[in-house]
Amino acid sequence: MSTFRNPVGPQEPQVYWRRRLAVGVGILAVIIIVILIIVRPGSGGSGAASPGSTKKPVAESSASPSPSPSSTASTGDCLPANIKLEAVTDNTTYGSAVNPMIGMTITNTGSKTCTVNAGTTQQNLVVTSGSETIWQSKDCQVNAVDFSQVLEPNKPVSTPTIAWDRTRSAPSTCAATDKPKVTAGGASYHLSVSLGQVKSKQTVQFILN
């Protein structure tokens, strides 16, 4: 009987051994090729990436984010010394049926833009005759509010005007319906204004007929 160790046939045993060796080498080569096809170097997640698939790292930007408009436009508080106030009336002479409209302008005399509280909590409009205070807006003011006003250098800002009803004012008479009227018929009055601790340096004169 022929066996792997003792081949039997018409030829010499060495011939059979060489044939079997050649077949074994061929089978081994096929196995190695199959393994290389299935497991290719670099195809797995742990293998080295191929040169073509190598990705360059994205460089992190070292530039700081651009500031928002609100932050670039932020300003400091105005210095009282740089605030100029002017009393404003809509006319210089008023007929008997016309109430004066009064207000103020606010000007930043400094060299830099700044912010001031220009709300009604800070405003006071005062009407005088000679040395006597006739009326002031603070006496019967209601619903006063704060308002941050940005002031550019030398650009006056006007506040909304209010009507003076030609009466005298006092905190004790705010609810009265028969407030005493002031003298008219060519009488002269003066308007001065203040914003917080800042006061207008000059008054504006007007005539009531």
Coordinates of C-alpha atoms in Angstrom, one line a residue:
M1 CA 0.0 0.0 0.0
S2 CA 1.2 3.5 -0.8
T3 CA 1.5 5.9 2.1
F4 CA 2.7 9.5 2.5
R5 CA 5.9 8.3 4.1
N6 CA 6.4 5.3 1.8
P7 CA 5.2 6.1 -1.7
V8 CA 4.9 3.2 -4.0
G9 CA 5.1 3.4 -7.8
P10 CA 7.1 2.7 -10.8
Q11 CA 9.4 5.6 -10.2
E12 CA 12.0 6.3 -7.7
P13 CA 10.8 7.5 -4.2
Q14 CA 12.7 10.8 -4.6
V15 CA 10.6 11.7 -7.6
Y16 CA 7.4 11.4 -5.6
W17 CA 8.9 13.4 -2.7
R18 CA 9.8 16.2 -5.1
R19 CA 6.3 16.3 -6.6
R20 CA 4.7 16.4 -3.2
L21 CA 7.1 19.1 -2.0
A22 CA 6.2 21.2 -5.1
V23 CA 2.5 20.7 -4.5
G24 CA 2.9 21.6 -0.8
V25 CA 4.8 24.8 -1.7
G26 CA 2.1 25.7 -4.3
I27 CA -0.7 25.2 -1.7
L28 CA 1.2 27.3 0.8
A29 CA 1.7 30.1 -1.7
V30 CA -2.0 30.1 -2.5
I31 CA -2.9 30.3 1.2
I32 CA -0.5 33.2 1.7
I33 CA -1.9 35.1 -1.3
V34 CA -5.5 34.6 -0.1
I35 CA -4.5 35.8 3.4
L36 CA -2.8 38.9 1.9
I37 CA -5.9 39.7 -0.2
I38 CA -8.3 39.4 2.8
V39 CA -6.0 41.3 5.3
R40 CA -4.4 44.1 3.3
P41 CA -1.9 46.3 5.3
G42 CA -3.3 49.7 5.8
S43 CA -7.0 48.8 5.1
G44 CA -7.9 48.3 8.8
G45 CA -8.7 51.1 11.2
S46 CA -5.5 50.3 13.2
G47 CA -3.2 50.3 10.2
A48 CA -1.3 53.3 8.9
A49 CA -3.2 55.5 6.5
S50 CA -2.2 55.5 2.9
P51 CA -0.4 58.6 1.7
G52 CA -3.3 59.6 -0.6
S53 CA -5.8 59.4 2.3
T54 CA -3.7 61.3 4.8
K55 CA -5.6 64.4 6.0
K56 CA -3.8 67.5 7.1
P57 CA -4.9 68.8 10.5
V58 CA -7.0 72.0 10.3
A59 CA -5.0 74.9 11.8
E60 CA -6.8 76.7 14.7
S61 CA -7.3 80.3 14.2
S62 CA -5.3 82.5 16.6
A63 CA -7.3 85.6 15.8
S64 CA -9.8 86.9 18.4
P65 CA -13.5 87.2 17.5
S66 CA -14.5 90.5 16.1
P67 CA -16.2 92.6 18.8
S68 CA -19.9 93.1 18.4
P69 CA -21.2 96.6 17.4
S70 CA -22.5 97.1 20.9
S71 CA -19.1 96.5 22.5
T72 CA -17.3 98.8 20.0
A73 CA -19.8 101.5 20.5
S74 CA -19.8 101.3 24.3
T75 CA -19.0 104.6 26.0
G76 CA -18.2 106.0 29.4
D77 CA -20.3 108.4 31.5
C78 CA -20.2 112.0 30.5
L79 CA -18.4 114.3 32.9
P80 CA -20.7 116.9 34.4
A81 CA -18.2 119.6 33.4
N82 CA -18.6 118.5 29.7
I83 CA -22.4 118.8 29.7
K84 CA -24.0 122.0 28.4
L85 CA -27.7 122.7 28.9
E86 CA -29.8 125.2 27.1
A87 CA -33.5 126.1 27.8
V88 CA -35.8 125.9 24.8
T89 CA -39.2 127.5 24.0
D90 CA -41.1 127.1 20.8
N91 CA -41.7 130.9 20.7
T92 CA -40.8 134.1 22.4
T93 CA -44.3 135.6 22.6
Y94 CA -47.6 133.8 23.2
G95 CA -51.1 134.8 22.6
S96 CA -53.7 134.5 25.4
A97 CA -54.9 131.1 24.2
V98 CA -51.5 129.5 23.6
N99 CA -49.5 127.5 26.1
P100 CA -45.7 127.6 25.8
M101 CA -44.0 124.4 24.8
I102 CA -40.8 124.1 26.8
G103 CA -37.8 121.7 26.8
M104 CA -34.0 121.6 26.7
T105 CA -31.0 120.7 24.6
I106 CA -28.1 118.7 25.9
T107 CA -24.6 119.1 24.4
N108 CA -21.4 117.2 25.0
T109 CA -18.6 119.7 24.9
G110 CA -15.9 117.1 25.5
S111 CA -13.8 115.4 22.8
K112 CA -15.1 111.9 23.2
T113 CA -18.6 110.3 22.9
C114 CA -20.2 109.6 26.2
T115 CA -23.4 108.6 27.8
V116 CA -25.7 110.6 30.2
N117 CA -29.0 109.8 32.0
A118 CA -31.3 112.2 30.2
G119 CA -34.5 110.6 31.5
T120 CA -37.3 112.5 33.2
T121 CA -36.0 111.4 36.5
Q122 CA -33.1 113.8 36.0
Q123 CA -34.9 116.6 34.1
N124 CA -36.3 119.7 35.8
L125 CA -37.8 122.7 33.9
V126 CA -38.3 125.8 36.0
V127 CA -40.3 129.0 35.1
T128 CA -39.5 132.1 37.1
S129 CA -40.5 135.7 37.3
G130 CA -37.9 137.9 38.8
S131 CA -36.6 136.0 41.8
E132 CA -39.8 134.0 42.3
T133 CA -40.2 130.4 41.2
I134 CA -43.6 130.1 39.5
W135 CA -43.6 126.6 38.2
Q136 CA -41.3 123.5 37.9
S137 CA -41.8 120.2 36.3
K138 CA -40.6 118.2 39.3
D139 CA -43.5 119.4 41.5
C140 CA -46.1 117.2 39.9
Q141 CA -44.1 114.8 37.8
V142 CA -45.5 111.3 37.3
N143 CA -44.1 108.1 35.8
A144 CA -40.6 109.4 35.6
V145 CA -38.1 107.2 33.8
D146 CA -34.4 106.9 33.2
F147 CA -33.0 107.1 29.7
S148 CA -29.3 106.5 28.7
Q149 CA -28.5 109.1 26.0
V150 CA -25.4 108.7 23.9
L151 CA -23.9 112.2 23.2
E152 CA -21.4 112.7 20.4
P153 CA -19.0 115.7 20.8
N154 CA -20.7 119.0 20.0
K155 CA -23.9 117.5 18.6
P156 CA -26.9 118.9 20.6
V157 CA -29.7 116.5 21.5
S158 CA -33.2 117.9 22.2
T159 CA -35.6 116.5 24.8
P160 CA -39.3 116.2 24.0
T161 CA -41.1 119.4 24.9
I162 CA -44.0 119.7 27.3
A163 CA -46.7 122.3 27.6
W164 CA -46.8 124.7 30.5
D165 CA -50.4 125.4 31.3
R166 CA -49.7 128.9 32.7
T167 CA -50.4 127.9 36.3
R168 CA -48.4 128.0 39.5
S169 CA -47.1 124.6 40.8
A170 CA -46.6 123.1 44.2
P171 CA -46.5 119.5 45.3
S172 CA -49.6 120.2 47.5
T173 CA -51.7 121.4 44.6
C174 CA -51.0 118.7 42.0
A175 CA -54.5 117.2 42.2
A176 CA -56.3 120.5 42.3
T177 CA -58.5 121.3 39.3
D178 CA -58.5 125.1 39.9
K179 CA -54.8 125.9 40.0
P180 CA -54.2 129.7 40.0
K181 CA -53.3 131.1 36.6
V182 CA -50.2 133.4 36.3
T183 CA -50.4 137.0 35.2
A184 CA -50.4 137.6 31.5
G185 CA -51.0 140.7 29.5
G186 CA -47.4 141.2 28.4
A187 CA -45.8 139.7 31.5
S188 CA -42.2 138.4 31.2
Y189 CA -41.1 134.9 32.4
H190 CA -37.8 133.0 32.2
L191 CA -37.1 129.3 31.7
S192 CA -34.1 127.6 33.2
V193 CA -33.4 123.8 33.0
S194 CA -31.3 121.2 34.9
L195 CA -30.3 117.6 34.3
G196 CA -29.2 116.0 37.5
Q197 CA -26.6 118.3 39.1
V198 CA -26.0 120.2 35.9
K199 CA -27.9 123.5 35.3
S200 CA -28.2 125.8 32.4
K201 CA -26.0 128.9 32.7
Q202 CA -28.6 131.1 31.0
T203 CA -32.3 131.5 31.0
V204 CA -34.7 132.0 28.1
Q205 CA -37.1 134.9 28.3
F206 CA -40.7 134.7 26.9
I207 CA -43.8 136.9 27.0
L208 CA -47.3 135.9 27.9
N209 CA -50.2 138.0 26.4

